[in-house]
Amino acid sequence: MQEARDLFDSMPERTLISWTILMSGYAKHGPSTEALAVFKEMLSSGDNHKTRLRPDSYVYAVVLRSCGEMRELGFGKGVHGQVLKKGEAFLDGFLENSLVNMYSSCGQLEDAVLIFDGIEKPGLVAWSSMLSAYVKNGFEKEGLSVFLDMVSKGIKLDAFVFSMVIKACSNLEELNLGIQVHGLMVKKGFGKGSCLFLDNSLMDFYAKCKDLKGLRKVFDQLHEKDLVSWNTLIMGYVHNFYYFEALRNFRVLMHDICYCDDFTITSILKAISSLHDMGYGRQVHGYIVRTGLASNSYVMCSLLDMYIECIEHESWEQWEKVPLKVYAGLERGEANECIIIASMLKWCSLLSNLDAGKVFHSLANKLAVDSDPYVISALIDMYSKCGVPEAALRVFERVENPGTVTWSALISGLSWNGWFVEALTCFNKMQLNGIEANEFTLTSVILACVALGDLRKGRELHCKILKTCYESNVSIVNMLINLYSELSDHQQALKLCSLVSDAEISWNLLIQASIKANDYEMIHKLLGRIQSCFGYLEPISVCDIFRSCSSPVLLNMGMQAQAYMTKRGLLSHPTSGNGLIQMYSGCGQIAEADLVFESMPEKSSPCWTSIISAKVEHGHPSEALTLFNKMRRRNKLVDSSTLKSILKACSQMGRVDEARSLLMSMEVVYGVKPSEEHYSCIIEAFTRAGMLEELENFINEVVVDKNDTKIWNTLLSSARVMGNMDMAKFALEKLLEIDPNDCFANLMLGKVLVMFGKWKDASKMKTLGPNSSCIEVQNKIFEFVSDQKPSEEVLHKLVEIKREMEELGYVEDRNHLLHDAEEEEYDGAGLGHTEMKAIAFGLLSLPHRTPVRVIKSVRMCGTCHHACKFMSTFVDRELVVKDNCTFHHFRDGKCSCRDSW
């Protein structure tokens, strides 16, 4: 254009055509300001009115085009006024189209529609201008309506029209409509590589609609691929989080074409940042330096962000100075100072480097960019992350008319520092000032509600979210799920799942909420949905899923969960393995728990604790002590739960001195302060050993909180095992002192009083309600309740078992008063209680030699215990009963509890 201008200036005489050609050149190639300047110069040229040139319609059209490019509405209206003065005859189709384009480009859609409606027979250009006007100004639906009118009126469609329609479908993410438009394009002869510009638009459409197969198909059908095609493909993969695929295609691009531009680099740096691949990022950095792209401020800002993102996941010592070096390079060139300083402040936030942050704050003041909203937000974030929320508040208070971004940064910073009340106060002020909250504001405020335990405020916020159309935002929905999960409303948390797709739900939060509410059935339902959508699971959630199956009646469910986790490779983490050990232990499968533990490549301290606890619970105390010694030799962390299991193992084996010595040294050796649970284990050890005098001294001298029910329940349990009526009476009286409404203690004391002949006192004691037992058969759980009559088949089976037992010489043992306290009265050979009905049903329903596993809601009575031991000698299978005290594995006439439960 400079050569054209020089030639124009050297012309001795200039005609209208000369002026028009120069204006048209500036309008086409830029700068548009020069086109307007030439127009003004032309109007003022000539010595008098007669010699002055008069613009024709084409000149006005060129000027209007430049006005539209520059959004010079005032100048454009002036030109429009000149056109109107010349009369309607002067206004041709070309000029009308230019007016429509000018008003639409300046955002004046009403005026554009008015001009369009005044055109008698609008042609393709007029229709295209109107369509473009709607789409460019964010009225995509109206633009599509214009397109449908064009089709119905038979207007010939060109590539520009199709590109605008495809753009409208992209913005609306209307995949189905876009596919139909694609079909029409092919029908009109614009398909399969015939128009590269249009094919690139199609690729962009499929990428934004998340249809990566469609994106790839269009790309593969291109006869010729330019750099725009490759950039659109790579950006499409990055936009849809397919970072590895983006990197793979970037490698192919560099191999086939051997060059790329700033758009390619910024996209690929975003992929590298998301993958935290510092090594690949350094290779791209080398390419940037070699090709001279280091002078491009957008590329260098993207490179700076890449290093900052990757450093967070790398060694600080090795990489922490890299962003500073990149910044030094940027400082020497012409770069966007606001963006760079905001990025460097983010770097300071990540390192919690307050001194460096202050330096960049001073630099922002020096460069006069400290009023930029992004710099202000970065400053507030930096001071907040560096633990100085007071400074963040001071920065905020100096801002005139803070906007959404600034308010969000402050509220987020206050929440980050635990100033939750202040965060809510700021949010209220923000609302009063009429500032709209965004996604980041709302998530920070929800976090504050969770931290304060303010469910009411959280519900108010939920209502506001519904009003502001954020109810389907994935981040906000997941935060609301967290809110309701933490504040004990997991049913509401589950309802929110319908607002987002299964792939975007935070399954870990839902599982934790269900665990907290003891809603194990819901966890199993969630697992089914996770399987269907391949949902993301953290190791702790895998552990929780296994723990939800820790019951003899849920063994099959647990094994199915294990198969799924194995298939997905989620069992390699020690936390997952720990949950699997607990699951098999809770299901009564101690051998499988042992196998899981032995096969683990890495055994964490919780895994050691779980297997030790399992050994103790299933009656293998000596193995537990052996494992404990191995655990100490491997320098694993011993915690309160580990020591509780070891004390219980010592108690079961009668090692009183060893248990007492461990209790006295545990705070010094292991840093664990003894609790009531540890004291209870020692009480059990003393009672089992018959050391009643030592027991009394221990309770009086060592036990701190004598109002803890654990102590007296342990003493009562031990008295029941030993059959010691005096000790049982003493423990029960203590329990009733603490809680007079304890139904079990009332009932138990009544039976003891009967033994002492105190019938009148015994009659005043309260009674318990019905109890139950459950068994799982073919993935269905069957419950047998004490006050309900079982089916005829079960009754016949009980009679058959009773007859066989009597034929084999079974003699009922009724000497179990203290063990039978929770059970209802009955007549018969120990076969009337709920666990016996469940066992009979299992013998009827389960295949031969399959173990019968029953879970019972109360302690198993002595009579049923004795009967099960006898039954295990002839039923040719293992009988497993888990009551509220321990596991009972009945094999060959013996029980794993050694008759102590």
PDB file of N, CA, C and O in Angstrom, residues 1-26:
ATOM      1  N   MET A   1       0.817  -1.209   0.000  1.00  0.00           N
ATOM      2  CA  MET A   1       0.000   0.000   0.000  1.00  0.00           C
ATOM      3  C   MET A   1       0.858   1.269   0.000  1.00  0.00           C
ATOM      4  O   MET A   1       0.424   2.300  -0.514  1.00  0.00           O
ATOM      5  N   GLN A   2       2.065   1.184   0.549  1.00  0.00           N
ATOM      6  CA  GLN A   2       2.915   2.376   0.558  1.00  0.00           C
ATOM      7  C   GLN A   2       3.328   2.769  -0.860  1.00  0.00           C
ATOM      8  O   GLN A   2       3.317   3.957  -1.221  1.00  0.00           O
ATOM      9  N   GLU A   3       3.696   1.751  -1.688  1.00  0.00           N
ATOM     10  CA  GLU A   3       4.053   2.032  -3.079  1.00  0.00           C
ATOM     11  C   GLU A   3       2.856   2.615  -3.832  1.00  0.00           C
ATOM     12  O   GLU A   3       2.990   3.542  -4.653  1.00  0.00           O
ATOM     13  N   ALA A   4       1.659   2.060  -3.536  1.00  0.00           N
ATOM     14  CA  ALA A   4       0.450   2.577  -4.192  1.00  0.00           C
ATOM     15  C   ALA A   4       0.212   4.024  -3.803  1.00  0.00           C
ATOM     16  O   ALA A   4      -0.134   4.868  -4.659  1.00  0.00           O
ATOM     17  N   ARG A   5       0.460   4.348  -2.548  1.00  0.00           N
ATOM     18  CA  ARG A   5       0.254   5.728  -2.079  1.00  0.00           C
ATOM     19  C   ARG A   5       1.266   6.677  -2.717  1.00  0.00           C
ATOM     20  O   ARG A   5       0.916   7.812  -3.130  1.00  0.00           O
ATOM     21  N   ASP A   6       2.511   6.207  -2.814  1.00  0.00           N
ATOM     22  CA  ASP A   6       3.552   7.044  -3.437  1.00  0.00           C
ATOM     23  C   ASP A   6       3.205   7.374  -4.888  1.00  0.00           C
ATOM     24  O   ASP A   6       3.372   8.524  -5.348  1.00  0.00           O
ATOM     25  N   LEU A   7       2.748   6.364  -5.621  1.00  0.00           N
ATOM     26  CA  LEU A   7       2.349   6.587  -7.017  1.00  0.00           C
ATOM     27  C   LEU A   7       1.175   7.556  -7.105  1.00  0.00           C
ATOM     28  O   LEU A   7       1.122   8.431  -7.987  1.00  0.00           O
ATOM     29  N   PHE A   8       0.204   7.356  -6.183  1.00  0.00           N
ATOM     30  CA  PHE A   8      -0.973   8.244  -6.160  1.00  0.00           C
ATOM     31  C   PHE A   8      -0.554   9.686  -5.911  1.00  0.00           C
ATOM     32  O   PHE A   8      -1.034  10.617  -6.582  1.00  0.00           O
ATOM     33  N   ASP A   9       0.356   9.877  -4.937  1.00  0.00           N
ATOM     34  CA  ASP A   9       0.798  11.237  -4.601  1.00  0.00           C
ATOM     35  C   ASP A   9       1.556  11.900  -5.751  1.00  0.00           C
ATOM     36  O   ASP A   9       1.582  13.135  -5.881  1.00  0.00           O
ATOM     37  N   SER A  10       2.226  11.073  -6.595  1.00  0.00           N
ATOM     38  CA  SER A  10       3.023  11.636  -7.705  1.00  0.00           C
ATOM     39  C   SER A  10       2.197  11.938  -8.948  1.00  0.00           C
ATOM     40  O   SER A  10       2.713  12.499  -9.929  1.00  0.00           O
ATOM     41  N   MET A  11       0.922  11.557  -8.922  1.00  0.00           N
ATOM     42  CA  MET A  11       0.062  11.798 -10.106  1.00  0.00           C
ATOM     43  C   MET A  11      -0.248  13.296 -10.238  1.00  0.00           C
ATOM     44  O   MET A  11      -0.697  13.924  -9.273  1.00  0.00           O
ATOM     45  N   PRO A  12      -0.036  13.874 -11.417  1.00  0.00           N
ATOM     46  CA  PRO A  12      -0.336  15.305 -11.599  1.00  0.00           C
ATOM     47  C   PRO A  12      -1.836  15.589 -11.562  1.00  0.00           C
ATOM     48  O   PRO A  12      -2.269  16.648 -11.131  1.00  0.00           O
ATOM     49  N   GLU A  13      -2.629  14.600 -12.014  1.00  0.00           N
ATOM     50  CA  GLU A  13      -4.081  14.782 -12.014  1.00  0.00           C
ATOM     51  C   GLU A  13      -4.750  13.488 -11.553  1.00  0.00           C
ATOM     52  O   GLU A  13      -4.427  12.402 -12.034  1.00  0.00           O
ATOM     53  N   ARG A  14      -5.664  13.590 -10.588  1.00  0.00           N
ATOM     54  CA  ARG A  14      -6.311  12.402 -10.004  1.00  0.00           C
ATOM     55  C   ARG A  14      -7.792  12.403 -10.357  1.00  0.00           C
ATOM     56  O   ARG A  14      -8.497  13.388 -10.113  1.00  0.00           O
ATOM     57  N   THR A  15      -8.229  11.273 -10.872  1.00  0.00           N
ATOM     58  CA  THR A  15      -9.643  11.115 -11.225  1.00  0.00           C
ATOM     59  C   THR A  15     -10.373  10.393 -10.094  1.00  0.00           C
ATOM     60  O   THR A  15      -9.774   9.915  -9.132  1.00  0.00           O
ATOM     61  N   LEU A  16     -11.700  10.314 -10.241  1.00  0.00           N
ATOM     62  CA  LEU A  16     -12.514   9.591  -9.248  1.00  0.00           C
ATOM     63  C   LEU A  16     -12.072   8.147  -9.147  1.00  0.00           C
ATOM     64  O   LEU A  16     -12.038   7.551  -8.064  1.00  0.00           O
ATOM     65  N   ILE A  17     -11.697   7.584 -10.292  1.00  0.00           N
ATOM     66  CA  ILE A  17     -11.251   6.177 -10.298  1.00  0.00           C
ATOM     67  C   ILE A  17      -9.977   6.026  -9.482  1.00  0.00           C
ATOM     68  O   ILE A  17      -9.819   5.066  -8.719  1.00  0.00           O
ATOM     69  N   SER A  18      -9.034   6.975  -9.610  1.00  0.00           N
ATOM     70  CA  SER A  18      -7.776   6.906  -8.845  1.00  0.00           C
ATOM     71  C   SER A  18      -8.061   6.915  -7.348  1.00  0.00           C
ATOM     72  O   SER A  18      -7.523   6.109  -6.574  1.00  0.00           O
ATOM     73  N   TRP A  19      -8.917   7.885  -6.938  1.00  0.00           N
ATOM     74  CA  TRP A  19      -9.267   7.972  -5.525  1.00  0.00           C
ATOM     75  C   TRP A  19      -9.958   6.671  -5.044  1.00  0.00           C
ATOM     76  O   TRP A  19      -9.670   6.152  -3.963  1.00  0.00           O
ATOM     77  N   THR A  20     -10.844   6.165  -5.879  1.00  0.00           N
ATOM     78  CA  THR A  20     -11.606   4.962  -5.495  1.00  0.00           C
ATOM     79  C   THR A  20     -10.680   3.755  -5.334  1.00  0.00           C
ATOM     80  O   THR A  20     -10.816   2.965  -4.381  1.00  0.00           O
ATOM     81  N   ILE A  21      -9.730   3.592  -6.282  1.00  0.00           N
ATOM     82  CA  ILE A  21      -8.806   2.451  -6.211  1.00  0.00           C
ATOM     83  C   ILE A  21      -7.979   2.503  -4.930  1.00  0.00           C
ATOM     84  O   ILE A  21      -7.788   1.487  -4.238  1.00  0.00           O
ATOM     85  N   LEU A  22      -7.490   3.707  -4.569  1.00  0.00           N
ATOM     86  CA  LEU A  22      -6.662   3.841  -3.364  1.00  0.00           C
ATOM     87  C   LEU A  22      -7.481   3.547  -2.100  1.00  0.00           C
ATOM     88  O   LEU A  22      -7.045   2.819  -1.208  1.00  0.00           O
ATOM     89  N   MET A  23      -8.708   4.098  -2.054  1.00  0.00           N
ATOM     90  CA  MET A  23      -9.590   3.843  -0.903  1.00  0.00           C
ATOM     91  C   MET A  23      -9.922   2.356  -0.780  1.00  0.00           C
ATOM     92  O   MET A  23      -9.910   1.778   0.313  1.00  0.00           O
ATOM     93  N   SER A  24     -10.215   1.749  -1.921  1.00  0.00           N
ATOM     94  CA  SER A  24     -10.553   0.328  -1.926  1.00  0.00           C
ATOM     95  C   SER A  24      -9.369  -0.518  -1.438  1.00  0.00           C
ATOM     96  O   SER A  24      -9.543  -1.495  -0.712  1.00  0.00           O
ATOM     97  N   GLY A  25      -8.153  -0.126  -1.822  1.00  0.00           N
ATOM     98  CA  GLY A  25      -6.963  -0.849  -1.381  1.00  0.00           C
ATOM     99  C   GLY A  25      -6.797  -0.789   0.127  1.00  0.00           C
ATOM    100  O   GLY A  25      -6.522  -1.799   0.779  1.00  0.00           O
ATOM    101  N   TYR A  26      -6.981   0.439   0.684  1.00  0.00           N
ATOM    102  CA  TYR A  26      -6.881   0.575   2.138  1.00  0.00           C
ATOM    103  C   TYR A  26      -7.998  -0.200   2.856  1.00  0.00           C
ATOM    104  O   TYR A  26      -7.794  -0.798   3.908  1.00  0.00           O
TER     105      TYR A  26
END
